PDB file of C-alpha atoms in Angstrom:
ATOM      1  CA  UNK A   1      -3.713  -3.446  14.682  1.00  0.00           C
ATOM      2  CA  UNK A   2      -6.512  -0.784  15.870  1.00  0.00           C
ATOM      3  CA  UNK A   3      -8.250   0.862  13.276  1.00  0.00           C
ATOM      4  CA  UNK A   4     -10.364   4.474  12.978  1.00  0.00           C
ATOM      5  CA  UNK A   5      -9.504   4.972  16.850  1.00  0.00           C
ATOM      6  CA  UNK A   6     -10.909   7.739  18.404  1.00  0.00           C
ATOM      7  CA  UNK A   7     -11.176   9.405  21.678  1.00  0.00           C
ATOM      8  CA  UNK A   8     -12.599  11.955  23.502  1.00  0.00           C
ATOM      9  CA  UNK A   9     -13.125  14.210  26.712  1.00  0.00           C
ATOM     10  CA  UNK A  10     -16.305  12.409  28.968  1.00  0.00           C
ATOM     11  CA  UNK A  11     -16.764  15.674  29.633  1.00  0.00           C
ATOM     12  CA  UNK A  12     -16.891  18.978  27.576  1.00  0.00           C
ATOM     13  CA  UNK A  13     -13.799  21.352  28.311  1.00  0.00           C
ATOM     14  CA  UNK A  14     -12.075  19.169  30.533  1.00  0.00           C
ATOM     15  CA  UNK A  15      -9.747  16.348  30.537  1.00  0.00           C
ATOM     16  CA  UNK A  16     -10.886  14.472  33.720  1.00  0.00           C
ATOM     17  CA  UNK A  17     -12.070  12.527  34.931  1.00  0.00           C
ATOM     18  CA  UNK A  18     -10.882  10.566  31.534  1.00  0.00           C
ATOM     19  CA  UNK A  19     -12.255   9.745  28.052  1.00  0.00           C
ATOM     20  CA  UNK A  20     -14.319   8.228  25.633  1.00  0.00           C
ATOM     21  CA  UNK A  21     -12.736   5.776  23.091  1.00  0.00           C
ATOM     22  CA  UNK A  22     -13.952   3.711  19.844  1.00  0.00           C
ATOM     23  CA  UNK A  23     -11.791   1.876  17.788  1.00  0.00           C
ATOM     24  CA  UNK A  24     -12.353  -1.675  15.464  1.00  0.00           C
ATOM     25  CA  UNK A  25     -10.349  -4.510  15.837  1.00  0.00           C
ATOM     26  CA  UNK A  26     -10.869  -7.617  13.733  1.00  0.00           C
ATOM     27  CA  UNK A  27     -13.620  -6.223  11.839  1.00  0.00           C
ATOM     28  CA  UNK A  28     -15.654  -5.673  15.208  1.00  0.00           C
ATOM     29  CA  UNK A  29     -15.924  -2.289  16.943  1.00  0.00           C
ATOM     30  CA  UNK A  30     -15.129  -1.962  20.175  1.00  0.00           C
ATOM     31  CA  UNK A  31     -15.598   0.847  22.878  1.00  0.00           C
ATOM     32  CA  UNK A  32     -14.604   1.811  26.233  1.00  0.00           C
ATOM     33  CA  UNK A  33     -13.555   4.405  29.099  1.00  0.00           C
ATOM     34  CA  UNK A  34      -9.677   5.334  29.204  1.00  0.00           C
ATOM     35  CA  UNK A  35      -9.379   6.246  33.021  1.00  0.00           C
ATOM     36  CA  UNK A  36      -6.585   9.131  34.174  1.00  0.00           C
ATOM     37  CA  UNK A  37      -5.071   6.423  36.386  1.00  0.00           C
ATOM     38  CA  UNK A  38      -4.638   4.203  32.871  1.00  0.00           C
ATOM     39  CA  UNK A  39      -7.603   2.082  34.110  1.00  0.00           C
ATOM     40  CA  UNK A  40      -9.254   0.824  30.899  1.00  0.00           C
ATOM     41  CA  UNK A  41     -12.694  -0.392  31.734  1.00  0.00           C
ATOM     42  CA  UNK A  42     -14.829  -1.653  28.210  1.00  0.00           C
ATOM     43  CA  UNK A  43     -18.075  -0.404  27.575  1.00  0.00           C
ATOM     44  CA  UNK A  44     -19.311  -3.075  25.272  1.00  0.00           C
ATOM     45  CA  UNK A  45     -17.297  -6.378  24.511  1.00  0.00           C
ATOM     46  CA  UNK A  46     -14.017  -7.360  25.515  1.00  0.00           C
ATOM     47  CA  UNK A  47     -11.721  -7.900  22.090  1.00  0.00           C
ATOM     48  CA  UNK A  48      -9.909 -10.935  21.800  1.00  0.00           C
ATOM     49  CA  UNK A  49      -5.784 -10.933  23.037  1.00  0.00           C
ATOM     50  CA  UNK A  50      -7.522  -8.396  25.488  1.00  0.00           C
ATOM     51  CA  UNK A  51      -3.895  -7.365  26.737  1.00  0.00           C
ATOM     52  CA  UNK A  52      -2.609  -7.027  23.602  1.00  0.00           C
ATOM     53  CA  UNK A  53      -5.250  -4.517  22.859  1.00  0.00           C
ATOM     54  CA  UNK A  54      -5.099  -2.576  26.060  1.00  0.00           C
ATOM     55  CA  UNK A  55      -1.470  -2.162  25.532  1.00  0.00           C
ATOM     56  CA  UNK A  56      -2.209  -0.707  21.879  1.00  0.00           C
ATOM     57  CA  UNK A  57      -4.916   1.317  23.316  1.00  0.00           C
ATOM     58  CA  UNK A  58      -2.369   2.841  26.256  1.00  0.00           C
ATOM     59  CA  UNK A  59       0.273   3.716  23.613  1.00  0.00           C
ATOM     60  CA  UNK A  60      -2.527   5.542  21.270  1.00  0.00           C
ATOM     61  CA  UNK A  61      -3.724   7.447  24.374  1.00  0.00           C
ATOM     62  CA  UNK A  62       0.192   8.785  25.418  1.00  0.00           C
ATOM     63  CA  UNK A  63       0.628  10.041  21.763  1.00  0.00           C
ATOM     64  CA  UNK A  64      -2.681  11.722  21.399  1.00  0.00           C
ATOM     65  CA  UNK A  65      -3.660  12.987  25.252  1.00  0.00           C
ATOM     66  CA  UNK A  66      -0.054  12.886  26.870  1.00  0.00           C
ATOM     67  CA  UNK A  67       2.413  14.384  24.677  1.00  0.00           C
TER      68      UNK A  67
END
């Protein structure tokens, strides 16, 4: 499970080209760019079960940026 996720805008008062996101996972915290297209590309370390996480991180994105 992700914990303290957050997001936001890469840039101010608009929603492309994508955002910002933090989030820790196994007691290690873990960054990257969430990409219009879905593309998820990390910014730091990849977490472990790497699919598993992206497919957490998609979900969190629809309810917060898509709904």
């Amino acid at each position: 499970m992700l914990q303290h996720f957050s997001y936001k805008p890469m840039y101010a008062h608009t929603q492309l080209p994508g955002w910002t996101f933090s989030f820790f996972f196994r007691n290690a915290r873990y960054t990257g760019e969430y990409l219009p297209d879905g593309t998820i590309v990390w910014t730091g370390a990849e977490p472990p079960e790497e699919e598993n996480v992206k497919k957490m991180v998609h979900e969190l994105m629809t309810f917060h940026v898509y709904e």
